Short mmCIF file of C-alpha atoms and ligand atoms in Angstrom, two decimals:
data_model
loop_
_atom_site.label_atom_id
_atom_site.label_comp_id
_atom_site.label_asym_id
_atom_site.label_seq_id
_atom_site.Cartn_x
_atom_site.Cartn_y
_atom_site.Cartn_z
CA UNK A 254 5.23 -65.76 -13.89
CA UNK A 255 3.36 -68.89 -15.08
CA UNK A 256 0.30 -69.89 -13.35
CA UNK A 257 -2.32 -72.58 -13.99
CA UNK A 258 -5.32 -70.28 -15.53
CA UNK A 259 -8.09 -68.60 -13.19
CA UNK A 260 -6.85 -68.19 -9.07
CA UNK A 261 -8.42 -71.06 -6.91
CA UNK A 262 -9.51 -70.90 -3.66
CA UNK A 263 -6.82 -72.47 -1.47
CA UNK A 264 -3.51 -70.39 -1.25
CA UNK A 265 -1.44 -70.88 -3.92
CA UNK A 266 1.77 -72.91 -4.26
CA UNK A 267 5.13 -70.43 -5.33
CA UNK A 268 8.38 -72.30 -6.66
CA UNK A 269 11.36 -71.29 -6.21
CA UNK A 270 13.81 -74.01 -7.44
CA UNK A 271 17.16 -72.74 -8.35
CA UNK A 272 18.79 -75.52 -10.66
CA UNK A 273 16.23 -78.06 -10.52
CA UNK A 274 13.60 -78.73 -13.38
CA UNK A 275 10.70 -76.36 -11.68
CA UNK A 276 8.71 -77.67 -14.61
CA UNK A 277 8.33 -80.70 -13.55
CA UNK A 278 8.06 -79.94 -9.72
CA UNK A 279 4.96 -77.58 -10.87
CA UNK A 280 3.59 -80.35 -13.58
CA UNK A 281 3.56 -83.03 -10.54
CA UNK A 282 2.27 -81.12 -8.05
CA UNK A 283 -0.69 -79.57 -10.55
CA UNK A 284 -1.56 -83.47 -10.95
CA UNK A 285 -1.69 -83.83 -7.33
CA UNK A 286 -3.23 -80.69 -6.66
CA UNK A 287 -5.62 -79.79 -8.44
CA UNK A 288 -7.30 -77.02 -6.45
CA UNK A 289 -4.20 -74.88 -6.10
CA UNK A 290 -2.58 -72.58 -8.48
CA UNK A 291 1.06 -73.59 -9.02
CA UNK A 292 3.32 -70.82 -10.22
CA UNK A 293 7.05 -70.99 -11.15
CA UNK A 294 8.36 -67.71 -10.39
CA UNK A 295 9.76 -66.33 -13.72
CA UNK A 296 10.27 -62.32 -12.89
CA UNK A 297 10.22 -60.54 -9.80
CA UNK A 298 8.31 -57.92 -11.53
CA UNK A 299 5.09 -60.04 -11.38
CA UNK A 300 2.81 -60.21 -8.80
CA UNK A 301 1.98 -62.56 -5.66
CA UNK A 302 -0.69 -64.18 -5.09
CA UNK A 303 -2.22 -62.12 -1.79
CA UNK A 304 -2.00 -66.14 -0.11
CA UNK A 305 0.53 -68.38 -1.21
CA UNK A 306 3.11 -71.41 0.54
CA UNK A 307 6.86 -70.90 -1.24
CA UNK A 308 8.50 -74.53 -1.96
CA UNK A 309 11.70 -73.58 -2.73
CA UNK A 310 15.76 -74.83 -3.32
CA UNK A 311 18.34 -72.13 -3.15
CA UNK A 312 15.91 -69.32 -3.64
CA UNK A 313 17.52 -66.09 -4.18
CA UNK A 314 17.46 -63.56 -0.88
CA UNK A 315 14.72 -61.65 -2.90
CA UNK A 316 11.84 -64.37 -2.86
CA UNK A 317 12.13 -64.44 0.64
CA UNK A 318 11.55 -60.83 1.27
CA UNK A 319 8.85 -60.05 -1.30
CA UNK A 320 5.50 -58.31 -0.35
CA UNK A 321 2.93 -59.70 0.30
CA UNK A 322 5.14 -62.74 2.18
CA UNK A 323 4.18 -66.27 1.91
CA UNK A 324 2.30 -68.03 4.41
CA UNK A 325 4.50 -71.25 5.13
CA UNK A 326 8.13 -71.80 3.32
CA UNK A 327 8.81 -75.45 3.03
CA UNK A 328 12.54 -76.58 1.83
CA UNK A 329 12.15 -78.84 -1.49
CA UNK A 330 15.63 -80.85 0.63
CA UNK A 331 16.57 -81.60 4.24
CA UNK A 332 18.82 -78.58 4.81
CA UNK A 333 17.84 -75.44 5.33
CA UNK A 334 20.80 -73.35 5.25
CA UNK A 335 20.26 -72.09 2.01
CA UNK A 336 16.87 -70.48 3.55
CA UNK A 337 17.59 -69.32 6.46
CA UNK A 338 21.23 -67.73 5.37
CA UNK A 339 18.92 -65.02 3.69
CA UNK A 340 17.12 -64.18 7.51
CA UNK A 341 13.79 -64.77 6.11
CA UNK A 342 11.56 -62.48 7.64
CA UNK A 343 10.06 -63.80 11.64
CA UNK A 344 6.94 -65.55 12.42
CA UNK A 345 6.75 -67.52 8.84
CA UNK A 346 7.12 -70.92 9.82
CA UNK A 347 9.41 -72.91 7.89
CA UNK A 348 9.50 -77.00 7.03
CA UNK A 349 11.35 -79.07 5.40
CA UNK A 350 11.36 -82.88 3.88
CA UNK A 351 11.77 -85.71 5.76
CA UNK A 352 10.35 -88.66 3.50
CA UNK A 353 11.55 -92.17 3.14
CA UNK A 354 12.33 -92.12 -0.46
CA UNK A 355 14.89 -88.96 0.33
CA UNK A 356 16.24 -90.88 3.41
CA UNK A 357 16.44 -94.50 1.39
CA UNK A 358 18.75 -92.33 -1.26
CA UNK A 359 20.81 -91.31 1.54
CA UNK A 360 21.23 -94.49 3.15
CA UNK A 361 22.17 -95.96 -0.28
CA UNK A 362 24.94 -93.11 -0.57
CA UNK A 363 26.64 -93.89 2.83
CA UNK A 364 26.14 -97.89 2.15
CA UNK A 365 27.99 -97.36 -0.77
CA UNK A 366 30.87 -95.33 0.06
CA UNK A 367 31.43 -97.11 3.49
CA UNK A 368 31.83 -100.27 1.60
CA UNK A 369 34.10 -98.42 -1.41
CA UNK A 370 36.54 -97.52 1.37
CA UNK A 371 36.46 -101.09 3.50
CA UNK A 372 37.14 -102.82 0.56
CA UNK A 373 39.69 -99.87 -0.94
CA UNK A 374 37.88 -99.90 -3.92
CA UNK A 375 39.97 -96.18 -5.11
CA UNK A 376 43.42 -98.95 -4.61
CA UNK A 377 41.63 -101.49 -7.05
CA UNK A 378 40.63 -99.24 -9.88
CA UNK A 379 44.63 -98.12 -9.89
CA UNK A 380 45.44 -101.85 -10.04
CA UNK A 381 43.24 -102.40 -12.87
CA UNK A 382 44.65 -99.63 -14.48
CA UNK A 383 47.76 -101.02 -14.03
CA UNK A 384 46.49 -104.32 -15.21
CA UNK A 385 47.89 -105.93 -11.62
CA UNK A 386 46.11 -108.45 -10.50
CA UNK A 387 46.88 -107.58 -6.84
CA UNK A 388 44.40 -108.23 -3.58
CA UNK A 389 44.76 -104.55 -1.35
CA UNK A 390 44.02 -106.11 2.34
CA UNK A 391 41.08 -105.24 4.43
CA UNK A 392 39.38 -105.75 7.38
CA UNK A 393 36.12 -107.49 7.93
CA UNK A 394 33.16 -104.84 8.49
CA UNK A 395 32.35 -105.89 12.34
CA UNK A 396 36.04 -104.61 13.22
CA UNK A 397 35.47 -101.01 11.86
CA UNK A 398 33.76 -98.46 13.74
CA UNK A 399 31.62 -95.58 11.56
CA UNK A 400 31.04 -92.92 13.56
CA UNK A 401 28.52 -90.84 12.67
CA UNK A 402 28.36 -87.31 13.11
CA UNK A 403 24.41 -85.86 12.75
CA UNK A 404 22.27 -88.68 14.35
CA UNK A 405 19.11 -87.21 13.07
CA UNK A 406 17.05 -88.54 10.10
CA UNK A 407 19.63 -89.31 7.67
CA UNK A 408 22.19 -90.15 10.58
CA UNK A 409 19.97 -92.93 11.86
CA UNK A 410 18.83 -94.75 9.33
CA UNK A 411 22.32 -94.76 8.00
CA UNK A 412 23.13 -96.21 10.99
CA UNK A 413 20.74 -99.45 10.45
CA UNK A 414 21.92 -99.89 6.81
CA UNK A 415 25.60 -99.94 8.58
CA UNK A 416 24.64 -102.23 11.00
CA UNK A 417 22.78 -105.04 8.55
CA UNK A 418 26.25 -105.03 7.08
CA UNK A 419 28.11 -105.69 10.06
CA UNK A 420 29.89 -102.08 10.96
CA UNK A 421 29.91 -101.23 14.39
CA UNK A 422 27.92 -97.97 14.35
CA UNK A 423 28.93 -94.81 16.84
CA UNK A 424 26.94 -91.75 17.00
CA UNK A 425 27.66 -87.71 18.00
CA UNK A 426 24.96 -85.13 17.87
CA UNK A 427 24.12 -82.09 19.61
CA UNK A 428 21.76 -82.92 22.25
CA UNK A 429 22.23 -86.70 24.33
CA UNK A 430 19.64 -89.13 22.51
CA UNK A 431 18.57 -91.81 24.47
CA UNK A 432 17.52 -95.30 22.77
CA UNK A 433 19.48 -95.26 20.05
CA UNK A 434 20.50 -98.54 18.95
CA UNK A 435 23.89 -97.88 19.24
CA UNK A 436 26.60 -95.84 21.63
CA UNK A 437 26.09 -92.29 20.90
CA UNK A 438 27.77 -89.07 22.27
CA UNK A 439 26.84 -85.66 21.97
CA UNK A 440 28.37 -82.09 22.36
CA UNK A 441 31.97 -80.91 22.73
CA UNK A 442 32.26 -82.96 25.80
CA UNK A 443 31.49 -86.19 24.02
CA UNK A 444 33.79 -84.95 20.71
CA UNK A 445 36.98 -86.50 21.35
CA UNK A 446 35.97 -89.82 22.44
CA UNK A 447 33.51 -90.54 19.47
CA UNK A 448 36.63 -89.22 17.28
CA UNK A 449 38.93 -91.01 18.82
CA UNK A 450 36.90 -94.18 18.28
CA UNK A 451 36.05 -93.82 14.79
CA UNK A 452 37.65 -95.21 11.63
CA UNK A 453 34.96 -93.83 9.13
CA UNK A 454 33.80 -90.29 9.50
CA UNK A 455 30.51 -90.10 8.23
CA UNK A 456 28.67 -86.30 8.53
CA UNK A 457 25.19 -85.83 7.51
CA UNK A 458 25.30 -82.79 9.92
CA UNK A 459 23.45 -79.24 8.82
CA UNK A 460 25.34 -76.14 8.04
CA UNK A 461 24.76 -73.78 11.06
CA UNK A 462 26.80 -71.58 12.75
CA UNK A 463 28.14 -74.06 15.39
CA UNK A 464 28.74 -76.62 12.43
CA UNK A 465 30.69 -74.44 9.97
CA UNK A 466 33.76 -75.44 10.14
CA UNK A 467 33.55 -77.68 12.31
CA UNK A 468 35.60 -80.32 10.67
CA UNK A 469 39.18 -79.47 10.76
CA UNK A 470 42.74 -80.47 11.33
CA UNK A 471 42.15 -80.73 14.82
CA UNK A 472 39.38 -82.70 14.65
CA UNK A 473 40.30 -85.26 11.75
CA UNK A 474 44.25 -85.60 13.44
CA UNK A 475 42.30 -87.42 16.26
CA UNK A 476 40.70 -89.98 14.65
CA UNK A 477 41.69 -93.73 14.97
CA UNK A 478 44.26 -94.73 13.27
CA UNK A 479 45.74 -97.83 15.07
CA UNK A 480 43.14 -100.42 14.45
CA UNK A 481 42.58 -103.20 11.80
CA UNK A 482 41.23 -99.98 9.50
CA UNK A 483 44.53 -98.47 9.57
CA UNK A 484 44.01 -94.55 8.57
CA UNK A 485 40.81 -92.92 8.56
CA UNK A 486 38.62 -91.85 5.91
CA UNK A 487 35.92 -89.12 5.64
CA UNK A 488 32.43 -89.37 3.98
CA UNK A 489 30.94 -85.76 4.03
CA UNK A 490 26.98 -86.16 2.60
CA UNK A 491 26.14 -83.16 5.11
CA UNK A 492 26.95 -79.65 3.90
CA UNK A 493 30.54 -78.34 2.35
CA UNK A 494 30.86 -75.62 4.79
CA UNK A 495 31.04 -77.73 7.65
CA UNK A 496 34.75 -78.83 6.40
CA UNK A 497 37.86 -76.58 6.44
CA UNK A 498 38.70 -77.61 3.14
CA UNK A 499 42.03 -76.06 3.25
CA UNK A 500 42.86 -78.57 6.29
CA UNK A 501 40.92 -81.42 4.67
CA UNK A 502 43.24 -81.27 1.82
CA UNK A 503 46.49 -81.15 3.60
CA UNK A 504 44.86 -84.02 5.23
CA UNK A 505 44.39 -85.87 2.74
CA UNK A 506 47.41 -84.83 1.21
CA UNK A 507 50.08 -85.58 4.10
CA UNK A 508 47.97 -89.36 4.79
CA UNK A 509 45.99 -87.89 8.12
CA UNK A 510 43.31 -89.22 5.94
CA UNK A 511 43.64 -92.51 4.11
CA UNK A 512 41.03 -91.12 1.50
CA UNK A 513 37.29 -89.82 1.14
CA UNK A 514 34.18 -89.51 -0.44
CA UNK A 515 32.71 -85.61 -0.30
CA UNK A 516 29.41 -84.87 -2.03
CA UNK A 517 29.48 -81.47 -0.90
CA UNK A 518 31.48 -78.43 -0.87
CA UNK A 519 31.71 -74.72 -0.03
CA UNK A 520 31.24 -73.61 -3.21
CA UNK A 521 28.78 -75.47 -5.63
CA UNK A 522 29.04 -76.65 -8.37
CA UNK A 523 32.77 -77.14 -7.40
CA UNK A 524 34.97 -74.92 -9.35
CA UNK A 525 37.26 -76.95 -12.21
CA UNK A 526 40.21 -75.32 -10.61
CA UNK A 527 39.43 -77.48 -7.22
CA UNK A 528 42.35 -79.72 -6.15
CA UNK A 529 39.97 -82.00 -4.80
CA UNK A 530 38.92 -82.94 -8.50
CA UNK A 531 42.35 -84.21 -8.96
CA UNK A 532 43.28 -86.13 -5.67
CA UNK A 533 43.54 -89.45 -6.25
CA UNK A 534 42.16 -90.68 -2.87
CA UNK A 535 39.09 -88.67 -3.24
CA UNK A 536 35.48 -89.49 -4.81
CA UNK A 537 33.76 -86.63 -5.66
CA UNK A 538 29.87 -86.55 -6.20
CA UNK A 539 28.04 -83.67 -7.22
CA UNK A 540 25.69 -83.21 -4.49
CA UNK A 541 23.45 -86.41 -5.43
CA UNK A 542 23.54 -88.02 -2.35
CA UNK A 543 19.72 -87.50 -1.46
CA UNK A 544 18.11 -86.07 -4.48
CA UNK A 545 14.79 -84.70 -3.91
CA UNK A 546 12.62 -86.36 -6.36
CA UNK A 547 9.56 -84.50 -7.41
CA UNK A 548 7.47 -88.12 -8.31
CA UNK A 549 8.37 -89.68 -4.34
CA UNK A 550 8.26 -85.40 -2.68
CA UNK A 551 4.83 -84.36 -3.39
CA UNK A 552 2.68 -86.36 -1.56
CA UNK A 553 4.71 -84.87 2.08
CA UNK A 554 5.23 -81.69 0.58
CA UNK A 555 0.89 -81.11 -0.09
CA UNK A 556 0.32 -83.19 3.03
CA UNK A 557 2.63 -80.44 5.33
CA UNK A 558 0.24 -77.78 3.58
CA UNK A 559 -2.83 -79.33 4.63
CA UNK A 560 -1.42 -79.64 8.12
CA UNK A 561 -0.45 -76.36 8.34
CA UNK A 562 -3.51 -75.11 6.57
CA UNK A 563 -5.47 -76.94 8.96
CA UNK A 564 -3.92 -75.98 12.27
CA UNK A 565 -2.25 -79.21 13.25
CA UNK A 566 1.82 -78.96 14.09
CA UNK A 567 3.89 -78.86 11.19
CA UNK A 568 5.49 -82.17 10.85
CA UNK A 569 8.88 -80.98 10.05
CA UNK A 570 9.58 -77.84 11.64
CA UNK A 571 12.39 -76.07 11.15
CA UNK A 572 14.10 -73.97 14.47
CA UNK A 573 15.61 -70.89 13.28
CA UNK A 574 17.38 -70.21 15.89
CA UNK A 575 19.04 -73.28 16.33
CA UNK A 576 19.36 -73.59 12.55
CA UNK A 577 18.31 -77.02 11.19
P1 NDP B 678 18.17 -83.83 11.27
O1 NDP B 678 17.76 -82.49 11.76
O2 NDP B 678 17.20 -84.95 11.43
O3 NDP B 678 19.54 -84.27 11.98
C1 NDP B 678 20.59 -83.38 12.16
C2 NDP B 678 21.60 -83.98 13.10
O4 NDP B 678 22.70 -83.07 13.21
C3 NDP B 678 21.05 -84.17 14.53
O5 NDP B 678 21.53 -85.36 15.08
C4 NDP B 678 21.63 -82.97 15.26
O6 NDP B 678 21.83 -83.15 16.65
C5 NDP B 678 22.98 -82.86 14.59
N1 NDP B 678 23.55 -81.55 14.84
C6 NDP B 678 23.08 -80.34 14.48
N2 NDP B 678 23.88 -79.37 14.95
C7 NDP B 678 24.86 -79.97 15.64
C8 NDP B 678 26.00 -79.52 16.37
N3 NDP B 678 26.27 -78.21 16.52
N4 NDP B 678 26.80 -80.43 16.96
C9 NDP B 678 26.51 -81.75 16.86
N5 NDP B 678 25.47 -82.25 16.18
C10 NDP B 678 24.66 -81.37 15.57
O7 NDP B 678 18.55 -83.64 9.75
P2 NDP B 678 18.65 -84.77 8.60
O8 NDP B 678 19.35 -85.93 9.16
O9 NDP B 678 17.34 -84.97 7.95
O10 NDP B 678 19.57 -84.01 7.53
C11 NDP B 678 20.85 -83.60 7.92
C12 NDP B 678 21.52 -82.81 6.83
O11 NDP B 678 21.91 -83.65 5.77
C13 NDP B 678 20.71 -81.72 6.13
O12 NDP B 678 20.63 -80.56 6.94
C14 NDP B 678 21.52 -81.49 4.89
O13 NDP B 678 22.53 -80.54 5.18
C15 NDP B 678 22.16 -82.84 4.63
N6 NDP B 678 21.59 -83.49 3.45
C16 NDP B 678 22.40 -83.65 2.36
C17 NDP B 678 21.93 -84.26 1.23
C18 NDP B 678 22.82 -84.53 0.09
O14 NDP B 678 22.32 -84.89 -1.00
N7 NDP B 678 24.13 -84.38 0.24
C19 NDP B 678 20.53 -84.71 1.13
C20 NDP B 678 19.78 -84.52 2.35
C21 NDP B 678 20.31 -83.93 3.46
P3 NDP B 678 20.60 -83.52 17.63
O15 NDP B 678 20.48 -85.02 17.50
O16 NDP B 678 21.05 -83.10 18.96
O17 NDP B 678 19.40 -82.76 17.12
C1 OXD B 679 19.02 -81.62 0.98
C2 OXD B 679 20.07 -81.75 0.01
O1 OXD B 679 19.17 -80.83 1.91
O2 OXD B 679 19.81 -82.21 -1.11
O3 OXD B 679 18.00 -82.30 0.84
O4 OXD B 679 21.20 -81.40 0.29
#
């Protein structure tokens, strides 16, 4: 374990970053926080600090369970599946980020890829291999409906980049939300009318147990098909799990799906074996469609501390139960 010298008097602050650069998560926050010890968690065989907060990314089920436990958890992203698969134990409160800088990231990633697929960017880069100097035909963005599933954080501000643009915007989440700025349905109820509606499929929806494979044949056979966009496409920037891939790839494979644009998948880093590496109608990113940036995090991360530290609601609490 690697601390910061001689303990200091407010609980410490325990990484647990699997695949990120803890380094420089500990080096920022030391800057920032001067009156805490930072540790990067190096061997389980070391000791806890008897108070500590654990910041942490894909922490293995160990870290969670360890004696004595921490005070608050806080998730270094905007999920927390990868937390609260490992049943951390009740009564620690857990938080997560919600910060403009990961949100603006977001945003950027389901700008982009709306606009790839309106203007069928994956048909272009095959006619410039080609060397054809051919114009693939779309349709303007006001006659394309995204509808977005997950009408939370990520999910609405999406939604305004969308709509500066032009797209008419459609949202489904689990609960009704009232005053959203555009139509919204929620639940299994509302399912088959916002899928029937929709021409991109957009999730930024959490892995939980009523998400997990939620996406399917069923669901992606009934989305619109018939209008200006011609066949659908899906942009998953939510979690892998929530896909079937197996019927996501006969989907794309037998044209239920014009094409998409997946950032996630079931297993990470996605295995070199995957078909979906080969597909031509497919972009694949590697989970970089919100990065959590260390520099822009800090500042919410310390400030959820103090809140918690002092008393006041977390800002960003996470339900367990419900599981996002
Ligand atoms: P929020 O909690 O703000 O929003 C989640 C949305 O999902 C809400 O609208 C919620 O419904 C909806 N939802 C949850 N469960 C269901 C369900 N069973 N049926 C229908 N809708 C459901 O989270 P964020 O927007 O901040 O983040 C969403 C997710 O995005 C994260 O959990 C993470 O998985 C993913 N993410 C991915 C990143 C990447 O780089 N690929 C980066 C950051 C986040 P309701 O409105 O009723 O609450
Ligand atoms: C997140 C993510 O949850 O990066 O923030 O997926």
């Amino acid at each position: 374990m690697s601390g910061s010298g001689a303990s200091k008097s407010n609980p410490a602050i325990v990484l647990s970053l699997t695949g990120w650069d803890a380094l420089a998560w500990a080096e920022r926050l030391r800057q920032a926080a001067p009156g805490r010890d930072i540790i990067v968690s190096a061997g389980l065989a070391d000791p806890l600090p008897a108070r500590y907060h654990l910041l942490c990314w894909k922490p293995p089920r160990v870290v969670l369970h360890r004696t004595p436990p921490p005070l608050l958890i806080l998730s270094a992203g905007a999920g927390v599946d990868h937390i609260l698969k490992h049943q951390p134990p009740a009564g620690i409160p857990i938080t997560r980020i919600v910060d403009p800088d990961l949100t603006g990231r977001m945003v950027e990633y389901v700008v982009l890829h709306c606009l790839y697929h309106l203007r069928r960017m994956n048909e272009a880069a095959a006619n410039q291999v080609r060397k054809a100097w051919t114009a693939p035909a779309f349709p303007p963005a006001r006659s394309v409906s995204v509808g977005l599933m997950g009408v939370g954080e990520m999910g609405q501000a999406s939604a305004r980049g969308l709509q500066a643009l032009g797209f008419n915007v459609i949202g489904w989440g689990r609960s009704a939300r009232t005053h959203l700025p555009f139509a919204s349905y929620h639940g299994d109820g509302g399912l088959d009318a916002f899928l029937g509606a929709t021409d991109i499929l957009v999730s930024t929806l959490p892995s939980t147990p009523a998400t997990r494979g939620l996406i399917n044949a069923g669901v992606l056979k009934k989305l619109r098909r018939d209008g200006p966009f011609g066949p659908p496409v899906l942009i998953n920037a939510g979690r892998g799990d929530t896909a079937n891939e197996y019927d996501l790839l006969q989907a794309l494979r037998d044209g239920t799906l014009r094409a998409a644009s997946l950032d996630v998948f079931a297993t990470e880093p996605l295995p070199a074996c995957s078909p979906f590496w080969g597909l031509p109608n497919v972009v694949v990113t590697p989970h970089n469609a919100a990065d959590s940036d260390p520099e822009a995090l800090t500042a919410a991360i310390l400030a959820e501390i103090e809140r918690f530290e002092a008393g006041a609601p977390l800002l960003n609490p996470v339900c367990a139960v419900r599981g996002y």
